Amino acid sequence: MGLKKTLQIRIVGGSLFWGINRTCFLWFWALHGILLMCVPVHAMSDPALVLVSDTAQPGYFPLVSGDQLAPLWYDADDDRGVIRAINDLQKDIERVTDRKPELTTDRPAAGVAVIIGTLGKGKLIDTLVTDGRLDISPIKGKWEAHLIAAVDNPFPGISKGLVIVGNDKRGTIYGVYTLSEQIGVSPWYWWADVPVKKRDALYIQSGLSVYGPPAVRFRGIFLNDEAPALSNWVHEKFGGFNHEFYTKVFELLLRLKANYLWPAMWNNSFNSDDPLNPQLADEYGIVMGTSHHEPMMRAWKEWGRLHPGMAWDYSKNPEVLREFWREGLQRTREYEKVITLAMRGDGDEPMSEKDNVALLEKIVTDQRQMIEEVINNEVTKVPQVWALYKEVQGYYERGMRVPDDVILLWCDDNWGNLRRLPTETERLRPGGAGIYYHFDYVGGPRSYRWINTNPIPKIWEQMNLACHYGADQIWIVNVGDLKPMEFPTEFFLTMAWDPNRWPRESLKDYSRHWTAREFGAEYSDDIADIIAKYTKYNGRCKPELLAPDTFSLTNYREAETVLDDYKAIVDKAERIYDALSTEARDAFFQLVLHPAQASRIMTELNITVGKNRLYASQGRSEANLMANKVRELFEADAKLTERYHSMANGKWNHMMDQTHIGYTNWNNPPRNIMPKVTEITLPQQAGLGVAIEGATQSWPASSDNAELPQFNRLARKKYYIEVFNKGSDAFEFTADADKSWITLSRTEARVSNTSVRLWVDIDWSQTPSGRSEGVVTITGVGEKVSVHIHAFNPDQSELPQKSFVETDGYVSIEPEHYSARIDTTDCHWEKIDDYGLYRSAMSLFPVTVRSVIPGPGSPCLEYNTYLFTSGKIELLVYVSPTLNFIPGRGLQMAVSFDAQSPQVINVVPANYTAGDGNRDWEQTVIHNARIVKSTHNLSEPGSHILKIWMVDPGIVVQKLVINTGGLRPSRLGPPESPFLTFE
């Protein structure tokens, strides 16, 4: 290509867009060793947003314009999968413009043309290259790489060509679908009913866009745990897991630039249920595999069908198993695949009670011999994988090995936390390594399968570890039924293609880009916020794990805050739904509104059950109202499911069949079960009841003093008193304060069957300095309750600037609000925005930095605090559930105050094993955080500097709490303490 007036080079995979004007005298172009030099470089922009325009511009390629419709010209000798994708492009252009371009293998008579082909697959592209009209050096020899380029006069009679070329079959297919997405067809147009925005004209910018090669070689999904939802839907719509279903999956994967699939396997056999399944997978361009416990391209269910009652045991039935496996290889001999080696026990269970490494090594040897005999006598050229899942990782750690050309597939703990990553030595293995990850799981401590609970900051943080530790041969993610997991699935696959494209600083931009593509720019910020927040809130506690006591009903207004959080995003989602066009509403309901509403209902249901039980224990008449509300919420959940199943004329019937209410153990109940509620029998006569913030007991029944949490001028918090009825008749009460500085939101009210909340606040202008006490007296139906008030009005002149100050017996800090950050040339602390349970988190980068001994000069975060107490205090550091992913090394950090020596904390021991039976691990994944505790002695009150020291990389700090004696139980911990900023 010659240098024209304006040359634009986009490198997608290098994540660059360069606009270069004619004054360039030296061009620089860097992509995986290819160098072109250019100065000056114009502003960078997102390649996914710049290729297509509705209006003509000088040099733009007119795909659809006026009476012109560019034909799609391809070579008849190209791969059938490429030709099939070109047919999809024809349909996509028609979807957008209502005009159908011609498909042709003959040279168009004149004008312009879209020219599509694969290197070495026909004369069309090869002629362009040979004639010097197309430079394919950026992609030649690179796995799945492709480019899109506007070329002037590519062939006689053709004034302008838009060339889409791939280094290989999938490269070309991805290029075709890149153009489809650019013109406005979402990869989810069928799977989520995302509407196509109509356009009258389509112009493609001039220049060159280069995509790939991908960072991860095999990128795909695992359809798993697929009954009842996906299975019921598939059988109703397609009659089974046949090629009519799977071609929908294949197309989606290719539009997402994925290439790898583990098919549904609970009661299915991909290769034998429909012989067209494997044939069409190969034609489309999908690399097939089998799950971590299905070796040699055979489905788990096939063994039971062919050999009922025979033990799945190589020590007992080696000949039968070898023949079974050989048939699996022969049946798929001509198809592209990655072969799973070794074996687990029947039904994804451990192979035996006693690890048998010698037997497993023999199994692998025998399997490799079969591959050599059936597939390729150069067995090292056949992609193979050994999944180190659960106990199989233990076999590896105890010395079992496979040949170095086999991919080692490391796994997470089924809850999104990587158990192991390659060591420096293992990264030298020719076979490399990969990751098996989970968005869905059946197993302990509790299955989670119903809805998306996977915030992308968490996915990014863990898969970023995988990137930097060299696990880049396979990324496969268990997506369950697929449908509820659209957003995280695409993010996972996008990151696998180019992890540098969306660094931690740009995750919100990714969400905005995604929502703008699906619903337009007008609401993209708000929709991105809804998706980020509902997944974040589900990350606090997965819906299946919710319980009536998950969130505190009395401390820190935790339950109320959680419900308010959900209400805010649901209200926003409902407003946007009403404002969207009719054709966009089904997609919006699936991707945004339904998960937000469903998550809110589940959370409110459990909190309301908790209120019912608390109120019943207090004798509140309102307990019965809460029981009725639980029934209403249970019914609302069922109605929301019905709405999902009826939208789009019933297209997605059954896709929300997964039960999710009524768990009593790890496995889901057979149906949603209404939670047990308590109803109380009330006397007719009214009775005074008083409850206060921070306490579960009520008065006058309790003999304890009723004391509200301490009021502190620095915190400026108010607290509530609730007056309730213990009978059926209504009554009136009065409230009086014995100090003028105590203010009440009301001094009298009538109480029927709902409680009345009155707020207690302090007029600090009238409050004496230091500590003061007062009493609020509630009087009604002949009874009195005294609520004790404690106020602390410190002398602010003695307090330092820019410090977190103790109130109510604790100091709580969001880690991003450090006072000082000490980095080194080798390592630095950085924020991961919107990560974890709270606002954000702090972690160490680069993630491959070596461990250090904490002390002067090592990476440290400092927090200025001011404490009114002294002596023994407790520090709680909330960290992510990251595991000991480097063998022989745990995860350590260090903490200290002031000039004290750093106290090293063993967050995760080196010999720690995640999984069933480990109670600590179960509690950690249930909470989605690990609370690390340490004790410290501070000789005097006043200013203190809390220091968080690096020891090992991988630690992600989510929250800091200094407990000076007043910390109360809660799921999320106390809200952030006041930060002094006055002079």
CSV table of C-alpha atoms in Angstrom, one decimal, residues 64-316:
chain,number,residue,atom,x,y,z
A,64,VAL,CA,-23.7,0.8,1.1
A,65,SER,CA,-24.3,4.2,-0.4
A,66,GLY,CA,-27.1,5.6,-2.4
A,67,ASP,CA,-27.8,3.2,-5.3
A,68,GLN,CA,-24.4,1.5,-4.7
A,69,LEU,CA,-24.2,-1.8,-2.9
A,70,ALA,CA,-20.7,-3.4,-2.8
A,71,PRO,CA,-20.7,-7.1,-3.7
A,72,LEU,CA,-19.0,-9.6,-1.4
A,73,TRP,CA,-16.4,-11.3,-3.6
A,74,TYR,CA,-14.6,-14.4,-2.4
A,75,ASP,CA,-12.7,-17.4,-3.8
A,76,ALA,CA,-14.7,-20.6,-4.3
A,77,ASP,CA,-11.7,-22.6,-3.1
A,78,ASP,CA,-11.7,-21.0,0.3
A,79,ASP,CA,-12.7,-22.9,3.4
A,80,ARG,CA,-16.4,-23.8,3.7
A,81,GLY,CA,-16.4,-22.1,7.2
A,82,VAL,CA,-15.2,-18.9,5.6
A,83,ILE,CA,-17.8,-19.0,2.9
A,84,ARG,CA,-20.5,-19.7,5.5
A,85,ALA,CA,-19.4,-16.6,7.5
A,86,ILE,CA,-19.5,-14.5,4.4
A,87,ASN,CA,-23.1,-15.6,4.0
A,88,ASP,CA,-23.7,-14.3,7.5
A,89,LEU,CA,-22.1,-11.0,6.6
A,90,GLN,CA,-24.6,-10.7,3.7
A,91,LYS,CA,-27.5,-11.3,6.1
A,92,ASP,CA,-26.0,-8.8,8.6
A,93,ILE,CA,-25.7,-6.1,5.9
A,94,GLU,CA,-29.3,-6.7,5.0
A,95,ARG,CA,-30.3,-6.6,8.7
A,96,VAL,CA,-28.8,-3.2,9.0
A,97,THR,CA,-29.7,-1.6,5.7
A,98,ASP,CA,-32.6,-3.7,4.3
A,99,ARG,CA,-30.4,-4.2,1.3
A,100,LYS,CA,-28.9,-7.5,0.3
A,101,PRO,CA,-25.4,-7.4,-1.3
A,102,GLU,CA,-24.5,-9.9,-4.0
A,103,LEU,CA,-22.3,-12.9,-3.2
A,104,THR,CA,-20.0,-13.7,-6.0
A,105,THR,CA,-17.0,-15.8,-6.9
A,106,ASP,CA,-16.5,-13.9,-10.2
A,107,ARG,CA,-14.9,-10.6,-10.6
A,108,PRO,CA,-17.5,-7.8,-10.4
A,109,ALA,CA,-17.9,-5.9,-13.6
A,110,ALA,CA,-16.9,-2.5,-12.2
A,111,GLY,CA,-17.2,-0.2,-9.2
A,112,VAL,CA,-16.2,-1.3,-5.7
A,113,ALA,CA,-16.2,-4.7,-3.9
A,114,VAL,CA,-15.6,-6.3,-0.6
A,115,ILE,CA,-12.8,-8.9,-1.2
A,116,ILE,CA,-12.6,-11.7,1.3
A,117,GLY,CA,-10.2,-14.6,1.5
A,118,THR,CA,-7.6,-16.6,3.4
A,119,LEU,CA,-3.9,-16.6,2.6
A,120,GLY,CA,-3.0,-19.5,0.4
A,121,LYS,CA,-6.6,-20.6,-0.1
A,122,GLY,CA,-7.2,-19.2,-3.6
A,123,LYS,CA,-6.0,-16.9,-6.3
A,124,LEU,CA,-8.0,-13.9,-5.1
A,125,ILE,CA,-5.9,-12.8,-2.1
A,126,ASP,CA,-2.7,-14.4,-3.4
A,127,THR,CA,-2.9,-12.3,-6.6
A,128,LEU,CA,-3.2,-9.1,-4.5
A,129,VAL,CA,-0.2,-10.1,-2.6
A,130,THR,CA,1.8,-11.1,-5.6
A,131,ASP,CA,1.0,-7.9,-7.4
A,132,GLY,CA,2.2,-5.9,-4.4
A,133,ARG,CA,-1.2,-4.4,-3.8
A,134,LEU,CA,-1.6,-5.8,-0.3
A,135,ASP,CA,1.0,-6.1,2.4
A,136,ILE,CA,0.2,-9.2,4.5
A,137,SER,CA,3.4,-9.1,6.5
A,138,PRO,CA,1.5,-8.0,9.7
A,139,ILE,CA,-0.4,-11.2,9.8
A,140,LYS,CA,1.5,-13.8,7.8
A,141,GLY,CA,2.2,-16.9,9.8
A,142,LYS,CA,0.4,-15.6,12.9
A,143,TRP,CA,-2.4,-17.8,14.4
A,144,GLU,CA,-5.8,-16.4,13.7
A,145,ALA,CA,-4.5,-13.0,12.7
A,146,HIS,CA,-6.4,-10.9,10.2
A,147,LEU,CA,-6.6,-7.5,8.7
A,148,ILE,CA,-9.1,-5.2,7.1
A,149,ALA,CA,-7.7,-2.7,4.5
A,150,ALA,CA,-9.1,-0.3,1.9
A,151,VAL,CA,-7.2,-0.8,-1.3
A,152,ASP,CA,-7.4,1.5,-4.4
A,153,ASN,CA,-7.6,-0.2,-7.8
A,154,PRO,CA,-7.1,-3.7,-6.4
A,155,PHE,CA,-8.1,-5.3,-9.8
A,156,PRO,CA,-8.7,-3.9,-13.2
A,157,GLY,CA,-12.2,-2.3,-13.3
A,158,ILE,CA,-12.5,-2.3,-9.5
A,159,SER,CA,-11.9,1.3,-8.3
A,160,LYS,CA,-11.7,0.5,-4.6
A,161,GLY,CA,-11.7,-2.7,-2.6
A,162,LEU,CA,-12.3,-3.4,1.1
A,163,VAL,CA,-10.1,-6.4,1.7
A,164,ILE,CA,-10.7,-8.8,4.6
A,165,VAL,CA,-7.9,-11.4,4.8
A,166,GLY,CA,-6.9,-13.9,7.5
A,167,ASN,CA,-3.7,-15.8,7.9
A,168,ASP,CA,-5.8,-18.9,8.4
A,169,LYS,CA,-9.5,-20.0,8.3
A,170,ARG,CA,-10.5,-18.6,11.6
A,171,GLY,CA,-8.6,-15.4,11.0
A,172,THR,CA,-10.7,-14.7,8.0
A,173,ILE,CA,-13.9,-15.6,9.8
A,174,TYR,CA,-13.0,-13.3,12.6
A,175,GLY,CA,-12.4,-10.5,10.1
A,176,VAL,CA,-15.8,-11.1,8.5
A,177,TYR,CA,-17.5,-10.9,11.9
A,178,THR,CA,-15.5,-7.9,12.9
A,179,LEU,CA,-17.1,-6.0,10.0
A,180,SER,CA,-20.5,-7.3,11.1
A,181,GLU,CA,-20.1,-6.0,14.6
A,182,GLN,CA,-18.8,-2.7,13.2
A,183,ILE,CA,-21.8,-2.1,11.1
A,184,GLY,CA,-24.1,-2.7,14.1
A,185,VAL,CA,-24.8,-6.4,14.5
A,186,SER,CA,-24.1,-7.5,18.1
A,187,PRO,CA,-22.6,-10.9,18.6
A,188,TRP,CA,-25.6,-11.4,20.9
A,189,TYR,CA,-28.2,-10.4,18.2
A,190,TRP,CA,-29.8,-13.9,18.4
A,191,TRP,CA,-28.7,-15.1,21.9
A,192,ALA,CA,-29.9,-12.0,23.7
A,193,ASP,CA,-32.3,-10.4,21.0
A,194,VAL,CA,-30.1,-7.3,20.8
A,195,PRO,CA,-31.7,-5.2,18.1
A,196,VAL,CA,-29.9,-4.1,15.0
A,197,LYS,CA,-30.0,-0.4,14.4
A,198,LYS,CA,-31.1,0.5,10.9
A,199,ARG,CA,-28.8,2.6,8.8
A,200,ASP,CA,-29.2,4.0,5.3
A,201,ALA,CA,-25.6,4.1,4.4
A,202,LEU,CA,-22.3,2.4,5.5
A,203,TYR,CA,-18.9,3.8,4.8
A,204,ILE,CA,-15.7,2.1,6.0
A,205,GLN,CA,-12.7,4.3,7.0
A,206,SER,CA,-9.6,4.0,4.9
A,207,GLY,CA,-6.4,2.6,6.2
A,208,LEU,CA,-5.3,-0.7,7.7
A,209,SER,CA,-6.7,-2.5,10.7
A,210,VAL,CA,-4.7,-5.4,12.0
A,211,TYR,CA,-6.2,-7.9,14.5
A,212,GLY,CA,-4.3,-10.5,16.4
A,213,PRO,CA,-2.7,-12.9,16.9
A,214,PRO,CA,-4.6,-13.6,20.1
A,215,ALA,CA,-2.8,-13.8,23.4
A,216,VAL,CA,-4.4,-17.1,24.3
A,217,ARG,CA,-4.3,-19.9,21.8
A,218,PHE,CA,-7.6,-21.8,22.6
A,219,ARG,CA,-10.3,-19.6,24.1
A,220,GLY,CA,-13.7,-21.0,24.9
A,221,ILE,CA,-16.6,-22.0,27.0
A,222,PHE,CA,-17.9,-25.1,28.8
A,223,LEU,CA,-21.7,-25.7,28.7
A,224,ASN,CA,-22.1,-27.4,32.0
A,225,ASP,CA,-24.6,-28.0,34.8
A,226,GLU,CA,-27.0,-27.6,32.0
A,227,ALA,CA,-30.1,-29.2,33.6
A,228,PRO,CA,-32.8,-28.2,34.1
A,229,ALA,CA,-32.7,-24.8,32.4
A,230,LEU,CA,-30.6,-25.2,29.3
A,231,SER,CA,-31.7,-28.8,28.8
A,232,ASN,CA,-35.4,-28.0,29.1
A,233,TRP,CA,-35.0,-25.1,26.7
A,234,VAL,CA,-32.9,-27.1,24.1
A,235,HIS,CA,-35.3,-30.0,24.1
A,236,GLU,CA,-38.3,-27.7,23.6
A,237,LYS,CA,-36.8,-25.5,20.9
A,238,PHE,CA,-34.5,-28.0,19.1
A,239,GLY,CA,-35.5,-31.4,20.2
A,240,GLY,CA,-32.1,-32.1,21.9
A,241,PHE,CA,-28.5,-31.1,21.9
A,242,ASN,CA,-28.2,-31.5,18.1
A,243,HIS,CA,-26.5,-29.6,15.3
A,244,GLU,CA,-29.4,-27.1,15.1
A,245,PHE,CA,-28.6,-26.0,18.6
A,246,TYR,CA,-24.9,-26.2,18.4
A,247,THR,CA,-24.5,-24.2,15.2
A,248,LYS,CA,-26.1,-21.3,17.1
A,249,VAL,CA,-23.4,-21.8,19.8
A,250,PHE,CA,-20.6,-22.1,17.1
A,251,GLU,CA,-21.7,-18.8,15.4
A,252,LEU,CA,-21.8,-17.0,18.8
A,253,LEU,CA,-18.3,-18.2,19.7
A,254,LEU,CA,-16.9,-17.1,16.4
A,255,ARG,CA,-18.5,-13.7,16.6
A,256,LEU,CA,-16.8,-13.4,20.1
A,257,LYS,CA,-13.5,-14.4,18.5
A,258,ALA,CA,-13.5,-17.7,20.5
A,259,ASN,CA,-12.5,-21.0,19.0
A,260,TYR,CA,-12.9,-23.7,21.6
A,261,LEU,CA,-15.9,-25.6,23.2
A,262,TRP,CA,-16.5,-28.2,25.8
A,263,PRO,CA,-20.0,-29.4,25.0
A,264,ALA,CA,-22.9,-30.1,27.4
A,265,MET,CA,-22.3,-33.5,29.0
A,266,TRP,CA,-24.7,-34.1,31.9
A,267,ASN,CA,-26.9,-36.4,29.9
A,268,ASN,CA,-25.5,-35.8,26.5
A,269,SER,CA,-22.9,-37.0,24.0
A,270,PHE,CA,-21.8,-34.4,21.5
A,271,ASN,CA,-20.3,-36.8,19.0
A,272,SER,CA,-22.9,-39.6,19.1
A,273,ASP,CA,-26.1,-37.7,19.8
A,274,ASP,CA,-25.9,-36.1,16.3
A,275,PRO,CA,-23.1,-37.1,13.9
A,276,LEU,CA,-23.5,-33.6,12.3
A,277,ASN,CA,-22.4,-32.0,15.6
A,278,PRO,CA,-18.6,-32.7,15.2
A,279,GLN,CA,-18.7,-32.4,11.4
A,280,LEU,CA,-20.3,-28.9,11.6
A,281,ALA,CA,-18.0,-27.8,14.5
A,282,ASP,CA,-15.0,-28.5,12.3
A,283,GLU,CA,-16.6,-26.8,9.3
A,284,TYR,CA,-17.5,-23.7,11.3
A,285,GLY,CA,-14.0,-23.6,12.7
A,286,ILE,CA,-14.6,-24.6,16.3
A,287,VAL,CA,-11.9,-26.6,18.1
A,288,MET,CA,-13.7,-29.3,20.1
A,289,GLY,CA,-12.6,-30.7,23.4
A,290,THR,CA,-14.1,-32.7,26.2
A,291,SER,CA,-14.3,-31.8,29.9
A,292,HIS,CA,-11.7,-32.3,32.5
A,293,HIS,CA,-13.0,-35.8,33.3
A,294,GLU,CA,-13.9,-37.0,29.8
A,295,PRO,CA,-10.7,-38.4,28.2
A,296,MET,CA,-10.0,-39.1,24.5
A,297,MET,CA,-12.9,-37.3,22.9
A,298,ARG,CA,-15.5,-39.5,24.6
A,299,ALA,CA,-18.5,-38.2,26.6
A,300,TRP,CA,-19.0,-39.4,30.1
A,301,LYS,CA,-22.5,-40.7,29.3
A,302,GLU,CA,-21.3,-42.8,26.4
A,303,TRP,CA,-19.6,-45.2,28.8
A,304,GLY,CA,-22.8,-46.0,30.7
A,305,ARG,CA,-24.8,-46.3,27.5
A,306,LEU,CA,-22.3,-48.7,25.9
A,307,HIS,CA,-21.2,-50.6,29.0
A,308,PRO,CA,-23.9,-50.5,31.6
A,309,GLY,CA,-22.8,-51.8,34.9
A,310,MET,CA,-19.1,-52.0,33.9
A,311,ALA,CA,-16.7,-50.3,36.2
A,312,TRP,CA,-15.0,-47.1,34.9
A,313,ASP,CA,-11.7,-48.5,36.2
A,314,TYR,CA,-8.5,-49.0,34.2
A,315,SER,CA,-7.1,-51.4,36.7
A,316,LYS,CA,-10.0,-53.7,36.0
